[in-house]
Coordinates of C-alpha atoms in Angstrom, one line a residue:
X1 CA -22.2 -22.4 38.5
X2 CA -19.4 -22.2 36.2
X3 CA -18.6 -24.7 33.8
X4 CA -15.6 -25.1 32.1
X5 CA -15.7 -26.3 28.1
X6 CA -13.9 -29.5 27.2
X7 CA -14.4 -30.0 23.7
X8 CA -15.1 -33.3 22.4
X9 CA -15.6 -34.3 26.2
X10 CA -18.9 -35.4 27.1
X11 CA -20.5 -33.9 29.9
X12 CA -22.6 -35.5 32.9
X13 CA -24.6 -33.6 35.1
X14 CA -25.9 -35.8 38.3
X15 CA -27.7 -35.7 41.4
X16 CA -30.3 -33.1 39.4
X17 CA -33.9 -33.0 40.0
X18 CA -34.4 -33.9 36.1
X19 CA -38.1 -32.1 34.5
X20 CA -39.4 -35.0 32.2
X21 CA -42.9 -34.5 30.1
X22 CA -44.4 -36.4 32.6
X23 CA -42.6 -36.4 35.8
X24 CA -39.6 -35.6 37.8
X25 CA -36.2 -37.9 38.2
X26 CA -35.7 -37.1 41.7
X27 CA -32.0 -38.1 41.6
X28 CA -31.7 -37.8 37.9
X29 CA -28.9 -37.5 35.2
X30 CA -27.9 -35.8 32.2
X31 CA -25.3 -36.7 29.5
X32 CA -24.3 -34.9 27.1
X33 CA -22.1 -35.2 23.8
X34 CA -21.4 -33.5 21.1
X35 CA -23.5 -30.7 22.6
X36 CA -26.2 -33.0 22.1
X37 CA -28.2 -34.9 25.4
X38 CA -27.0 -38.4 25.0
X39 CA -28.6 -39.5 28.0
X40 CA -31.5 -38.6 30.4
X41 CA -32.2 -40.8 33.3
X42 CA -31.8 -41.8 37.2
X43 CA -27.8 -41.1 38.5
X44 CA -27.6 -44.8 39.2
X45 CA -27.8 -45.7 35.4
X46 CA -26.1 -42.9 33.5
X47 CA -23.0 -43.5 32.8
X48 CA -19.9 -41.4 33.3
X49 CA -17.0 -42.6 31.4
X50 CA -14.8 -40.4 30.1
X51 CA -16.8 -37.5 31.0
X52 CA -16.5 -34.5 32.7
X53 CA -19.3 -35.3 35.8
X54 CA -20.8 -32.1 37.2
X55 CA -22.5 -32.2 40.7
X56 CA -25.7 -30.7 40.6
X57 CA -27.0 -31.1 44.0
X58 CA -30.6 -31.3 43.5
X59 CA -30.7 -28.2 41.0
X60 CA -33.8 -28.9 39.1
X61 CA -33.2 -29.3 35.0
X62 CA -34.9 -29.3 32.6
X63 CA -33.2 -31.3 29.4
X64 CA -34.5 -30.0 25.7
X65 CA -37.2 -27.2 25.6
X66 CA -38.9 -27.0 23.0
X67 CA -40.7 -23.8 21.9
X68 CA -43.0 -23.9 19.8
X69 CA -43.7 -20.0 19.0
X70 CA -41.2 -18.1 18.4
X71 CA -41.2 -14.5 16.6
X72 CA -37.2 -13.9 17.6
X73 CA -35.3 -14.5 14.2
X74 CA -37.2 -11.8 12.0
X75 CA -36.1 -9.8 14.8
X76 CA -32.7 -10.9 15.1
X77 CA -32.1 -10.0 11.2
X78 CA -34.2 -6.7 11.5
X79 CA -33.4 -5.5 14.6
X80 CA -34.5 -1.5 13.9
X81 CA -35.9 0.1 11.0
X82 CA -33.5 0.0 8.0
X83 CA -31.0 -2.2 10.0
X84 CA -30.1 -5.9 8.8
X85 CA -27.8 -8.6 9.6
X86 CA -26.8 -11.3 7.2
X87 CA -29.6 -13.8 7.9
X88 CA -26.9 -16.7 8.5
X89 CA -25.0 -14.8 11.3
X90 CA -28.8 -13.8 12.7
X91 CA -30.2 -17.1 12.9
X92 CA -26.3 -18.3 14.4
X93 CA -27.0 -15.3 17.1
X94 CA -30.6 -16.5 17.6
X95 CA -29.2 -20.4 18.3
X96 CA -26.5 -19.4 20.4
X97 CA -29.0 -17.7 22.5
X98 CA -31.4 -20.4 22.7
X99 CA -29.3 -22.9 23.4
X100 CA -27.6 -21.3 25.8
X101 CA -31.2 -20.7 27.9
X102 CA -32.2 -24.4 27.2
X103 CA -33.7 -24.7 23.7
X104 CA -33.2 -27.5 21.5
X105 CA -35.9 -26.9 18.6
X106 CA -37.2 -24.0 17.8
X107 CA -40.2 -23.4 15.4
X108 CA -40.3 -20.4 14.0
X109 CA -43.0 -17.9 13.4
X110 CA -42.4 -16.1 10.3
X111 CA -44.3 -13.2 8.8
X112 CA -45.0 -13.6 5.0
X113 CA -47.0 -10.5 4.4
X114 CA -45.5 -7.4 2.3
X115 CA -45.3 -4.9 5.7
X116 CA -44.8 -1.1 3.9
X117 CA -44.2 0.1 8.0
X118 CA -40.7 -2.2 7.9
X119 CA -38.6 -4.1 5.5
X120 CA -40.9 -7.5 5.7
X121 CA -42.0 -8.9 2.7
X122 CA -42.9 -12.1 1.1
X123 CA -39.7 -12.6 -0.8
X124 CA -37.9 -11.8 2.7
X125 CA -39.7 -14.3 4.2
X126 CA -38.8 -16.6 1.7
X127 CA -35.2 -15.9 2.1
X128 CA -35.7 -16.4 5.7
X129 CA -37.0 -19.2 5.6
X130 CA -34.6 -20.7 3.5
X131 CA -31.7 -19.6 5.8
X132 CA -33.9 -21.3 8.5
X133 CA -33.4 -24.5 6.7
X134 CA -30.2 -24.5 5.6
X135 CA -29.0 -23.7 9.6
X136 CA -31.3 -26.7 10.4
X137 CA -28.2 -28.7 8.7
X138 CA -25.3 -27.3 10.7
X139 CA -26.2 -27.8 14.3
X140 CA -26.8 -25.7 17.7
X141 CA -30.8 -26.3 17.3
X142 CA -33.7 -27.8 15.4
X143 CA -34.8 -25.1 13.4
X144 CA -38.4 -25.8 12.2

């Protein structure tokens, strides 16, 4: 299913077999705004004003994973031996990605160990981590 971007324009997806903790909406809705889910609940009572309403016919959906592992950025700003990327535009890559697959936090594993096989060291991980928090404060995921 394509879906076209209206930005600024929330978005409603209906008629979804909605994934909760704990159970399943069968008939179930999401909203969301400012890329962020604004609403989670049975189609009935979510409303659609002013948004863009999707029919989802029964496609299951599951709103916000969360995972709670995740070894990806030290590889997104090491991808090879002796290659880097500025950690801000690899932990931007890394969100993009996630969000796009689901993801809404992400808690990341990093390696603070000096590593003489690659370029991992403490201070990198320091440095990682730091760019870690500061993306926590512009959006796309929740970087923990």
């Amino acid at each position: 299913m394509e879906i076209q971007s209206h930005p600024g324009i929330p978005i409603v997806f209906r008629h979804a077999r909605v994934v909760l903790e704990d159970s399943i909406i069968e008939d179930g809705a999401v909203a969301i705004a400012g890329g962020i889910i604004a609403d989670v609940g049975e189609t009935s009572q979510v409303s659609t004003q002013g948004a863009v309403v999707i029919n989802a016919n029964g496609t299951m959906l599951i709103p916000g994973l969360v995972d709670t592992h995740n070894d990806g950025v030290e590889r997104e700003v090491n991808p090879r031996p002796r290659v880097g990327f500025s950690r801000p535009f690899a932990i931007a890559n890394y969100a993009r990605r996630a969000v796009a697959a689901g993801v809404t936090t992400s808690f990341h594993a990093v390696t603070f160990g000096n590593m003489v096989r690659n370029t991992r060291s403490v201070d990198e991980a320091v440095a990682i981590t730091d760019a870690i928090r500061e993306a926590s404060t512009t959006g796309g995921i929740d970087h923990q």
